[in-house]
CSV table of C-alpha atoms in Angstrom, one decimal:
chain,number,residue,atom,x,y,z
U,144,UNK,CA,20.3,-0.6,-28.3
U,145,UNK,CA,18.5,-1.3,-24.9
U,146,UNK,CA,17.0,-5.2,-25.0
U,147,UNK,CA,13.5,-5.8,-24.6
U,148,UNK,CA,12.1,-6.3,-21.0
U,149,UNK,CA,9.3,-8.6,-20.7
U,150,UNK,CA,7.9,-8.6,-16.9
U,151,UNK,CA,6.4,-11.9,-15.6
U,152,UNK,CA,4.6,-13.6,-12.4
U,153,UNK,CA,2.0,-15.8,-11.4
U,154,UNK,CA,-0.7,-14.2,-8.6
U,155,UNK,CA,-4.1,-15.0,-7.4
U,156,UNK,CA,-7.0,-13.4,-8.0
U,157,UNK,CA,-6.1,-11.0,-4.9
U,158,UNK,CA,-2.7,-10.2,-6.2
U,159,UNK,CA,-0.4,-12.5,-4.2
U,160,UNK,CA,2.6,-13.9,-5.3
U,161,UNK,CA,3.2,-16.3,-2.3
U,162,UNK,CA,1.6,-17.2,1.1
U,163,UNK,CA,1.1,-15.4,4.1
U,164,UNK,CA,4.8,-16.4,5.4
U,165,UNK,CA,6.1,-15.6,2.4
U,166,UNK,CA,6.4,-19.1,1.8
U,167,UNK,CA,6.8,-19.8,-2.5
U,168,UNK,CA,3.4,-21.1,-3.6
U,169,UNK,CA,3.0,-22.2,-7.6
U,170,UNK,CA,0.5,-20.3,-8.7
U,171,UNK,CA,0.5,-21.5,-12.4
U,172,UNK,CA,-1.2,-24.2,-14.1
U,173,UNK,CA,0.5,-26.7,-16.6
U,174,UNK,CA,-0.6,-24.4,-19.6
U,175,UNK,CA,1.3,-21.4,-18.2
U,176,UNK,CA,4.2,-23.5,-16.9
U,177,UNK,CA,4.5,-24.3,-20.7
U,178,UNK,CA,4.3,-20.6,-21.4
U,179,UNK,CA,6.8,-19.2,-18.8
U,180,UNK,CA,9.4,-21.8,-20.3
U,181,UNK,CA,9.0,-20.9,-23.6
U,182,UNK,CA,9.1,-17.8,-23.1
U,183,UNK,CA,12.2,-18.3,-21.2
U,184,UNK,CA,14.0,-20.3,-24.1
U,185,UNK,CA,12.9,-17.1,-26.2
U,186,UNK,CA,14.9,-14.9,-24.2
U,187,UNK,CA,18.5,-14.0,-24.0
U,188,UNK,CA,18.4,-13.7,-19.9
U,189,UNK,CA,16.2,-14.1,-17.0
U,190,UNK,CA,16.6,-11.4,-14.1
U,191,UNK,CA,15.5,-12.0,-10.3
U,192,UNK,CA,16.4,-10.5,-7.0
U,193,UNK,CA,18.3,-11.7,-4.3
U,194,UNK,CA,15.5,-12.4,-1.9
U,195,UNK,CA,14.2,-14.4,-4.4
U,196,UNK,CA,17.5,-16.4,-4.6
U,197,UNK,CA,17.6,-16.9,-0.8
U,198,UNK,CA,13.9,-17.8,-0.2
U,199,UNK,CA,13.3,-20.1,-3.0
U,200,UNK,CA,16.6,-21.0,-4.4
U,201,UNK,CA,15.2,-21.8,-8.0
U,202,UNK,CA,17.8,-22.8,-10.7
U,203,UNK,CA,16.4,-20.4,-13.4
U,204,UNK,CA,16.7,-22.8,-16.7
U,205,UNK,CA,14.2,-24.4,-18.8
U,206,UNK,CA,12.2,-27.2,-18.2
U,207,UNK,CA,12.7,-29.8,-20.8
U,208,UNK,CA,9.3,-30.8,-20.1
U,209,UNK,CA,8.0,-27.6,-21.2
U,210,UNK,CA,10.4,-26.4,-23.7
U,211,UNK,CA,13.4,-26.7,-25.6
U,212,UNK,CA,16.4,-24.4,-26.6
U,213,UNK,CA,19.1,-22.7,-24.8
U,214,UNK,CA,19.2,-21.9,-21.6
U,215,UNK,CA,19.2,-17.8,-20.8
U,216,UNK,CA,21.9,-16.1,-18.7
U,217,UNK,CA,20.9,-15.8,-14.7
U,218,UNK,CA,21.0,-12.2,-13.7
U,219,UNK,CA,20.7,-11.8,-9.8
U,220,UNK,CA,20.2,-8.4,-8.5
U,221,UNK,CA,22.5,-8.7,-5.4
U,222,UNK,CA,23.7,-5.4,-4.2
U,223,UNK,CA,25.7,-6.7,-1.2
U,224,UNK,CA,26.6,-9.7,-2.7
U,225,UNK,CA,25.0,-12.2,-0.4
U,226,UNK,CA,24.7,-14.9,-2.9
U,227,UNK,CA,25.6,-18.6,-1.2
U,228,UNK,CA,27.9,-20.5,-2.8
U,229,UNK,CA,25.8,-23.1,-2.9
U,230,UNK,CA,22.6,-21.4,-4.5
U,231,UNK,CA,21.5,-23.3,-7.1
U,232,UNK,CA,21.4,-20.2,-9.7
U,233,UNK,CA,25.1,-20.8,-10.0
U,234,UNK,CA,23.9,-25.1,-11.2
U,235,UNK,CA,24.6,-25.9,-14.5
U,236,UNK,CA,27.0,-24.9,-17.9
U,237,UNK,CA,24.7,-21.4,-18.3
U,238,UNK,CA,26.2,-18.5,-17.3
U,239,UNK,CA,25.5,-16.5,-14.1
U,240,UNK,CA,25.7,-12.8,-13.5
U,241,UNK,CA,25.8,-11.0,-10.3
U,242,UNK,CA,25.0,-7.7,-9.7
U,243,UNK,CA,26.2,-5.8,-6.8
U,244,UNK,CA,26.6,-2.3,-5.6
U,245,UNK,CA,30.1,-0.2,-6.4
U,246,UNK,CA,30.8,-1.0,-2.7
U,247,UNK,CA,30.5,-4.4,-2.1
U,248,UNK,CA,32.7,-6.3,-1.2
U,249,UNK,CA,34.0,-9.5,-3.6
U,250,UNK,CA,33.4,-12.5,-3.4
U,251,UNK,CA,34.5,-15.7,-5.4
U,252,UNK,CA,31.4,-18.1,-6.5
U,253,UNK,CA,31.9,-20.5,-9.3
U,254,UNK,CA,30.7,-20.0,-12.5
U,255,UNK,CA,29.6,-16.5,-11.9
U,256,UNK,CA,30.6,-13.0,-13.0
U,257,UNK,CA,30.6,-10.2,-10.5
U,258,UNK,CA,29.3,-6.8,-12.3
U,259,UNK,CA,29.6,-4.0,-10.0
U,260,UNK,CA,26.1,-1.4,-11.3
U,261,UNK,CA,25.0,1.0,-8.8
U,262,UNK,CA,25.8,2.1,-4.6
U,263,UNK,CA,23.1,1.4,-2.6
U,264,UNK,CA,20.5,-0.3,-5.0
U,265,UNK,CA,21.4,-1.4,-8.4
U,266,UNK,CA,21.2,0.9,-11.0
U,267,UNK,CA,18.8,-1.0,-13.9
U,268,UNK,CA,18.5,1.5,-16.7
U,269,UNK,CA,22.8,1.2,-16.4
U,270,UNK,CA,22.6,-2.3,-15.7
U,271,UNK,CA,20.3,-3.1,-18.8
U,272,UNK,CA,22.4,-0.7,-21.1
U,273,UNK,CA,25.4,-3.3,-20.2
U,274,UNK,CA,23.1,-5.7,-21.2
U,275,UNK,CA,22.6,-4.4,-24.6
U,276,UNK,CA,26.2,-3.6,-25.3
U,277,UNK,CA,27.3,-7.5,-25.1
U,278,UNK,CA,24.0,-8.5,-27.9
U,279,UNK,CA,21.7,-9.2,-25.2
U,280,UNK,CA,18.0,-8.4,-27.0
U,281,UNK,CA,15.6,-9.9,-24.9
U,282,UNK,CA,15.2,-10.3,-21.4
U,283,UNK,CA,12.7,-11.6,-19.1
U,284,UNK,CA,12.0,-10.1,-15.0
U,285,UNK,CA,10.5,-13.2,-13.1
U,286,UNK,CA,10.8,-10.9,-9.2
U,287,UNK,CA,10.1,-11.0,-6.8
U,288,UNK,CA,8.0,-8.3,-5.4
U,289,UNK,CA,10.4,-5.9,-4.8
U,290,UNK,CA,12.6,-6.1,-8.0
U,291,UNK,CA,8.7,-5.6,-9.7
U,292,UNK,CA,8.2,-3.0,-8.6
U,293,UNK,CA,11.7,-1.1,-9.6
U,294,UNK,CA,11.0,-2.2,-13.0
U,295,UNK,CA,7.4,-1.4,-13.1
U,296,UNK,CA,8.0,2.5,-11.3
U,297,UNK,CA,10.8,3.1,-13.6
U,298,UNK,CA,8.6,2.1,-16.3
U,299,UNK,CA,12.0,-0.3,-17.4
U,300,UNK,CA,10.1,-2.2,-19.0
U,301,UNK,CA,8.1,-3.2,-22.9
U,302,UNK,CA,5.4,-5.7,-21.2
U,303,UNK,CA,3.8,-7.0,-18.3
U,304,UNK,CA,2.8,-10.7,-18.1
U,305,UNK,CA,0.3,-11.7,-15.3
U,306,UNK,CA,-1.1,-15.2,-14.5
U,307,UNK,CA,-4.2,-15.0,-12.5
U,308,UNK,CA,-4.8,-18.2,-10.8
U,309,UNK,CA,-8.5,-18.9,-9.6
U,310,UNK,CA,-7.3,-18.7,-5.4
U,311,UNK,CA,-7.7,-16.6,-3.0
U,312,UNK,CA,-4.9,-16.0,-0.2
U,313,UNK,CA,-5.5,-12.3,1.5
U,314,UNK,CA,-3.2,-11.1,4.3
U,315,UNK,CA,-2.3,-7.1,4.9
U,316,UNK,CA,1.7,-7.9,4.3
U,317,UNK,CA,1.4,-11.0,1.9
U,318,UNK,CA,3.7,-10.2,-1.1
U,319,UNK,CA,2.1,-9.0,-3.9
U,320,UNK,CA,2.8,-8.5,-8.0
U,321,UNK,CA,4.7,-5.0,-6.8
U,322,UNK,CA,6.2,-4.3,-3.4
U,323,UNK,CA,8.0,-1.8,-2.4
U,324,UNK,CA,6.8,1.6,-1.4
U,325,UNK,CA,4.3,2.3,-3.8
U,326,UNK,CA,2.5,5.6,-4.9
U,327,UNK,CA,1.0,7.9,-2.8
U,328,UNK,CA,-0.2,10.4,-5.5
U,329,UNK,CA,-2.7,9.2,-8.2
U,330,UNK,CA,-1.2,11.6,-10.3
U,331,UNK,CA,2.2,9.3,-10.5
U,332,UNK,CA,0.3,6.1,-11.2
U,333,UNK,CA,1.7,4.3,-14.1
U,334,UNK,CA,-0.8,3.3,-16.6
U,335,UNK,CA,-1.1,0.7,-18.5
U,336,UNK,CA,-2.7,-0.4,-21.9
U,337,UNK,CA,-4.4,-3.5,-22.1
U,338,UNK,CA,-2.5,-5.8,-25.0
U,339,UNK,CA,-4.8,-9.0,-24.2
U,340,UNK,CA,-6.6,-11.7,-22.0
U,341,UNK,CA,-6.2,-14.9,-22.8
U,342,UNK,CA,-8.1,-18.0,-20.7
U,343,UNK,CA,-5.7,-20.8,-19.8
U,344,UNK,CA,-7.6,-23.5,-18.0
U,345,UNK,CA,-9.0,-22.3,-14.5
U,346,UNK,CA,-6.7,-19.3,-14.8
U,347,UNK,CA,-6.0,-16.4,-17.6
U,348,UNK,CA,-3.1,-14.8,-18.6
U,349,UNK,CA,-3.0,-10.8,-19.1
U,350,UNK,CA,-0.5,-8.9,-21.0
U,351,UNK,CA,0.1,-5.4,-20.7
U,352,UNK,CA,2.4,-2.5,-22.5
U,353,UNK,CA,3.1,1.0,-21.2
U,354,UNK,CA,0.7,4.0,-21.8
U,355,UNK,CA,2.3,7.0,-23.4
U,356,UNK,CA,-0.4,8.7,-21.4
């Protein structure tokens, strides 16, 4: 059985997920830094992309602060297996998997399992089927931009999690909730159903499911 796939960010009320220069930007509050920890203490693994790894080297674990419980397994999505050794998703007694593509070649990194899934991008819907097969149930997708958006057109995923904070950044190329390519026919646009809105200080949180129409 497949686990569940909960997609989350932070973005302003334009829809960016970091500066201009790409430069990482906390766009939650202290009520939604309470709720993204949580949530991650609820959840079996946490799943982000390389470029997230190399720009803003986060560790991927809870804050005590915030929350309590077990630490989920770090999933990078690393298909040429760029990882540094001293990124600090491979910190700590949790365990780390990296992904990378059939043809990659191998690296050592402490404390991390390499899990070939895919050629030139990661396969997900084989990657999350391994998932399932070693009792993973839940997992959470925290990016960036680009990994968003291969969940989100490939419909992987059971809900979507936005923060909207109350600023403003603009910019034509500033990343955004989902990168990549994006749809050019507005007959392939993936609809969602509105779950609910929830106010959380100067900011609200939005939780979406998919449409089965």
């Amino acid at each position: 059985m497949n686990p569940e796939i909960i997609l989350n960010c932070a973005a302003s009320a334009d829809g960016k997920i970091a500066l201009a220069n790409r430069q990482k930007l906390n766009l939650s509050n202290e009520e939604d830094f309470k709720r993204v920890h949580s949530l991650r203490s609820d959840c079996d693994a946490i799943i982000v992309g390389i470029g997230t790894v190399l720009e803003d080297n986060p560790k991927l674990t809870i804050n005590r602060k915030y929350a309590s419980g077990k630490d989920p397994i770090r999933i990078v999505l690393d298909t040429n297996c760029r990882t540094p050794e001293d990124a600090k998703v491979l910190e700590g007694e949790n365990k780390t998997i990296i992904a990378i593509g059939d043809k990659s070649k191998e690296r050592k990194l402490q404390n991390a399992e390499l899990l070939r899934c895919g050629s030139s991008e990661i396969n997900l819907e084989k990657l999350i089927g391994k998932m399932g097969e070693r009792g993973i149930q839940k997992i959470i997708v925290e990016g960036g931009e680009t990994v968003l958006w291969s969940f989100l057109k490939n419909k992987l995923f059971d809900e979507l999690n936005i923060f909207i904070s109350s600023v403003i950044i603009g910019g034509s190329s500033t990343p955004t909730v989902a990168g990549g390519k994006g749809f050019i026919n507005d007959g392939d646009l993936l609809k969602l159903k509105l779950k609910n809105i929830e106010k959380m200080g100067n900011g609200f949180l939005v939780k979406y499911t998919k449409r089965n129409n």
